[in-house]
PDB file of C-alpha atoms in Angstrom:
ATOM      1  CA  MET A   1     106.956 156.746 122.577  1.00  0.00           C
ATOM      2  CA  SER A   2     107.871 153.407 121.054  1.00  0.00           C
ATOM      3  CA  ILE A   3     110.903 151.179 120.862  1.00  0.00           C
ATOM      4  CA  ARG A   4     112.773 152.056 117.673  1.00  0.00           C
ATOM      5  CA  LEU A   5     114.625 149.421 115.677  1.00  0.00           C
ATOM      6  CA  ASN A   6     117.729 151.595 115.584  1.00  0.00           C
ATOM      7  CA  HIS A   7     117.764 151.365 119.389  1.00  0.00           C
ATOM      8  CA  LEU A   8     117.592 147.589 119.740  1.00  0.00           C
ATOM      9  CA  PRO A   9     119.637 146.367 122.688  1.00  0.00           C
ATOM     10  CA  ALA A  10     123.017 144.758 122.198  1.00  0.00           C
ATOM     11  CA  THR A  11     121.538 141.393 123.217  1.00  0.00           C
ATOM     12  CA  ILE A  12     119.454 141.372 120.053  1.00  0.00           C
ATOM     13  CA  THR A  13     121.993 142.897 117.682  1.00  0.00           C
ATOM     14  CA  ALA A  14     125.055 141.104 119.035  1.00  0.00           C
ATOM     15  CA  ARG A  15     127.814 140.496 116.482  1.00  0.00           C
ATOM     16  CA  ASN A  16     125.853 141.487 113.408  1.00  0.00           C
ATOM     17  CA  THR A  17     122.887 143.765 112.857  1.00  0.00           C
ATOM     18  CA  ASP A  18     121.531 141.657 109.982  1.00  0.00           C
ATOM     19  CA  ALA A  19     121.746 138.461 112.044  1.00  0.00           C
ATOM     20  CA  GLY A  20     120.084 140.209 114.981  1.00  0.00           C
ATOM     21  CA  LEU A  21     117.235 141.429 112.815  1.00  0.00           C
ATOM     22  CA  ARG A  22     116.802 137.958 111.275  1.00  0.00           C
ATOM     23  CA  TYR A  23     116.633 136.510 114.787  1.00  0.00           C
ATOM     24  CA  LEU A  24     114.036 139.098 115.757  1.00  0.00           C
ATOM     25  CA  GLU A  25     112.043 138.276 112.616  1.00  0.00           C
ATOM     26  CA  ARG A  26     112.033 134.561 113.575  1.00  0.00           C
ATOM     27  CA  CYS A  27     110.895 135.498 117.076  1.00  0.00           C
ATOM     28  CA  LEU A  28     108.090 137.593 115.633  1.00  0.00           C
ATOM     29  CA  MET A  29     106.991 134.697 113.405  1.00  0.00           C
ATOM     30  CA  LEU A  30     106.791 132.406 116.451  1.00  0.00           C
ATOM     31  CA  PHE A  31     104.780 135.007 118.366  1.00  0.00           C
ATOM     32  CA  LYS A  32     102.439 135.489 115.391  1.00  0.00           C
ATOM     33  CA  THR A  33     101.404 131.835 115.843  1.00  0.00           C
ATOM     34  CA  ILE A  34     100.277 132.771 119.366  1.00  0.00           C
ATOM     35  CA  ASP A  35      98.642 136.081 118.457  1.00  0.00           C
ATOM     36  CA  PRO A  36      98.639 137.366 114.861  1.00  0.00           C
ATOM     37  CA  ASP A  37      98.183 140.946 116.089  1.00  0.00           C
ATOM     38  CA  ILE A  38     101.042 141.066 118.624  1.00  0.00           C
ATOM     39  CA  PRO A  39     103.003 144.310 118.369  1.00  0.00           C
ATOM     40  CA  LEU A  40     106.691 144.058 117.500  1.00  0.00           C
ATOM     41  CA  ASN A  41     107.482 146.101 120.620  1.00  0.00           C
ATOM     42  CA  SER A  42     105.959 143.365 122.803  1.00  0.00           C
ATOM     43  CA  VAL A  43     108.132 140.744 121.134  1.00  0.00           C
ATOM     44  CA  ILE A  44     111.219 142.889 121.733  1.00  0.00           C
ATOM     45  CA  VAL A  45     110.281 143.320 125.396  1.00  0.00           C
ATOM     46  CA  PHE A  46     109.809 139.557 125.800  1.00  0.00           C
ATOM     47  CA  VAL A  47     113.130 138.790 124.129  1.00  0.00           C
ATOM     48  CA  GLN A  48     115.039 141.342 126.189  1.00  0.00           C
ATOM     49  CA  ALA A  49     113.342 140.512 129.485  1.00  0.00           C
ATOM     50  CA  CYS A  50     113.372 136.743 129.168  1.00  0.00           C
ATOM     51  CA  LEU A  51     116.447 135.924 127.124  1.00  0.00           C
ATOM     52  CA  GLY A  52     118.715 138.567 128.580  1.00  0.00           C
ATOM     53  CA  HIS A  53     121.522 138.172 131.089  1.00  0.00           C
ATOM     54  CA  THR A  54     119.359 138.545 134.183  1.00  0.00           C
ATOM     55  CA  LYS A  55     116.566 136.243 135.281  1.00  0.00           C
ATOM     56  CA  ASP A  56     114.338 138.914 136.804  1.00  0.00           C
ATOM     57  CA  VAL A  57     114.209 142.402 135.388  1.00  0.00           C
ATOM     58  CA  CYS A  58     112.254 145.407 136.615  1.00  0.00           C
ATOM     59  CA  PHE A  59     110.294 147.748 134.375  1.00  0.00           C
ATOM     60  CA  ARG A  60     112.694 150.655 134.917  1.00  0.00           C
ATOM     61  CA  ASP A  61     115.811 148.623 134.065  1.00  0.00           C
ATOM     62  CA  LEU A  62     114.124 147.178 131.001  1.00  0.00           C
ATOM     63  CA  ALA A  63     113.104 150.663 129.884  1.00  0.00           C
ATOM     64  CA  ARG A  64     116.708 151.807 130.284  1.00  0.00           C
ATOM     65  CA  GLN A  65     118.024 148.800 128.309  1.00  0.00           C
ATOM     66  CA  LEU A  66     115.566 149.417 125.480  1.00  0.00           C
ATOM     67  CA  ARG A  67     116.017 153.208 125.574  1.00  0.00           C
ATOM     68  CA  THR A  68     112.330 153.874 126.105  1.00  0.00           C
ATOM     69  CA  SER A  69     110.023 154.939 128.931  1.00  0.00           C
ATOM     70  CA  THR A  70     108.715 152.908 131.843  1.00  0.00           C
ATOM     71  CA  PRO A  71     105.077 153.513 130.753  1.00  0.00           C
ATOM     72  CA  THR A  72     105.939 152.092 127.302  1.00  0.00           C
ATOM     73  CA  ILE A  73     107.322 148.968 128.962  1.00  0.00           C
ATOM     74  CA  GLY A  74     104.181 148.771 131.111  1.00  0.00           C
ATOM     75  CA  ARG A  75     101.964 148.787 127.994  1.00  0.00           C
ATOM     76  CA  GLN A  76     104.024 146.061 126.330  1.00  0.00           C
ATOM     77  CA  VAL A  77     104.068 143.933 129.489  1.00  0.00           C
ATOM     78  CA  ALA A  78     100.269 144.269 129.639  1.00  0.00           C
ATOM     79  CA  VAL A  79     100.098 142.652 126.187  1.00  0.00           C
ATOM     80  CA  LEU A  80     102.325 139.806 127.431  1.00  0.00           C
ATOM     81  CA  ALA A  81     100.759 139.445 130.893  1.00  0.00           C
ATOM     82  CA  GLU A  82      98.554 136.725 132.370  1.00  0.00           C
ATOM     83  CA  SER A  83      95.920 139.198 133.506  1.00  0.00           C
ATOM     84  CA  ALA A  84      93.628 141.661 131.714  1.00  0.00           C
ATOM     85  CA  GLY A  85      93.315 139.728 128.464  1.00  0.00           C
ATOM     86  CA  GLY A  86      97.051 139.481 127.814  1.00  0.00           C
ATOM     87  CA  LEU A  87      98.837 136.529 126.231  1.00  0.00           C
ATOM     88  CA  GLY A  88      99.664 134.867 129.537  1.00  0.00           C
ATOM     89  CA  LEU A  89     103.421 134.801 128.974  1.00  0.00           C
ATOM     90  CA  VAL A  90     104.556 136.872 131.950  1.00  0.00           C
ATOM     91  CA  ARG A  91     103.389 138.086 135.318  1.00  0.00           C
ATOM     92  CA  THR A  92     104.697 140.805 137.555  1.00  0.00           C
ATOM     93  CA  LYS A  93     105.599 140.765 141.211  1.00  0.00           C
ATOM     94  CA  PRO A  94     107.001 143.272 143.681  1.00  0.00           C
ATOM     95  CA  ASP A  95     110.786 143.450 143.940  1.00  0.00           C
ATOM     96  CA  GLN A  96     111.890 141.891 147.251  1.00  0.00           C
ATOM     97  CA  ASP A  97     114.377 144.732 147.801  1.00  0.00           C
ATOM     98  CA  ASP A  98     112.064 147.602 146.821  1.00  0.00           C
ATOM     99  CA  ALA A  99     108.279 147.067 146.877  1.00  0.00           C
ATOM    100  CA  ARG A 100     107.773 150.114 144.629  1.00  0.00           C
ATOM    101  CA  ARG A 101     109.482 148.289 141.774  1.00  0.00           C
ATOM    102  CA  ARG A 102     107.769 145.593 139.694  1.00  0.00           C
ATOM    103  CA  ILE A 103     109.654 142.564 138.393  1.00  0.00           C
ATOM    104  CA  ILE A 104     108.731 140.705 135.192  1.00  0.00           C
ATOM    105  CA  VAL A 105     108.597 136.919 135.638  1.00  0.00           C
ATOM    106  CA  LEU A 106     107.826 134.233 133.060  1.00  0.00           C
ATOM    107  CA  SER A 107     104.640 132.203 133.411  1.00  0.00           C
ATOM    108  CA  PRO A 108     104.767 128.489 132.559  1.00  0.00           C
ATOM    109  CA  LYS A 109     103.506 129.372 129.063  1.00  0.00           C
ATOM    110  CA  GLY A 110     106.227 132.028 128.787  1.00  0.00           C
ATOM    111  CA  GLU A 111     108.863 129.471 129.823  1.00  0.00           C
ATOM    112  CA  THR A 112     107.656 127.204 127.020  1.00  0.00           C
ATOM    113  CA  ILE A 113     108.008 130.032 124.489  1.00  0.00           C
ATOM    114  CA  ARG A 114     111.452 130.904 125.855  1.00  0.00           C
ATOM    115  CA  GLU A 115     112.550 127.273 125.465  1.00  0.00           C
ATOM    116  CA  GLN A 116     111.225 127.204 121.892  1.00  0.00           C
ATOM    117  CA  LEU A 117     113.161 130.350 121.032  1.00  0.00           C
ATOM    118  CA  VAL A 118     116.365 128.952 122.495  1.00  0.00           C
ATOM    119  CA  ASP A 119     115.872 125.487 120.934  1.00  0.00           C
ATOM    120  CA  ARG A 120     114.953 126.787 117.494  1.00  0.00           C
ATOM    121  CA  HIS A 121     117.276 129.728 117.183  1.00  0.00           C
ATOM    122  CA  GLY A 122     120.061 129.340 119.704  1.00  0.00           C
ATOM    123  CA  ARG A 123     121.064 131.643 122.475  1.00  0.00           C
ATOM    124  CA  LEU A 124     121.313 135.363 121.966  1.00  0.00           C
ATOM    125  CA  HIS A 125     124.501 135.437 124.028  1.00  0.00           C
ATOM    126  CA  GLY A 126     127.802 133.782 123.310  1.00  0.00           C
TER     127      GLY A 126
END
């Protein structure tokens, strides 16, 4: 299962679908400078997890927001993660309220990318 463009979250497609897709295209271009082979789904996961309304987001909530499965989110987070040959943009940690849940947290490199996205392209919200 993959994340389909017709199921992009409201945070990406806010106000105007064309504007949301142009924003996503600019995000993808920035990520292509980091890794030319990065999957679009990984970029979408980064944008939703790190530019969304909440600071920390768990895999299950992110899967629900993106209308996909938790294993799909896990694969995309692995591409973005600091460990196992990932891009080093995020790490995971146990949820303080429920140790069975994993939370996605930005690494310092991920924070830099987040700042670039906000500086270059503005906020996704409001």
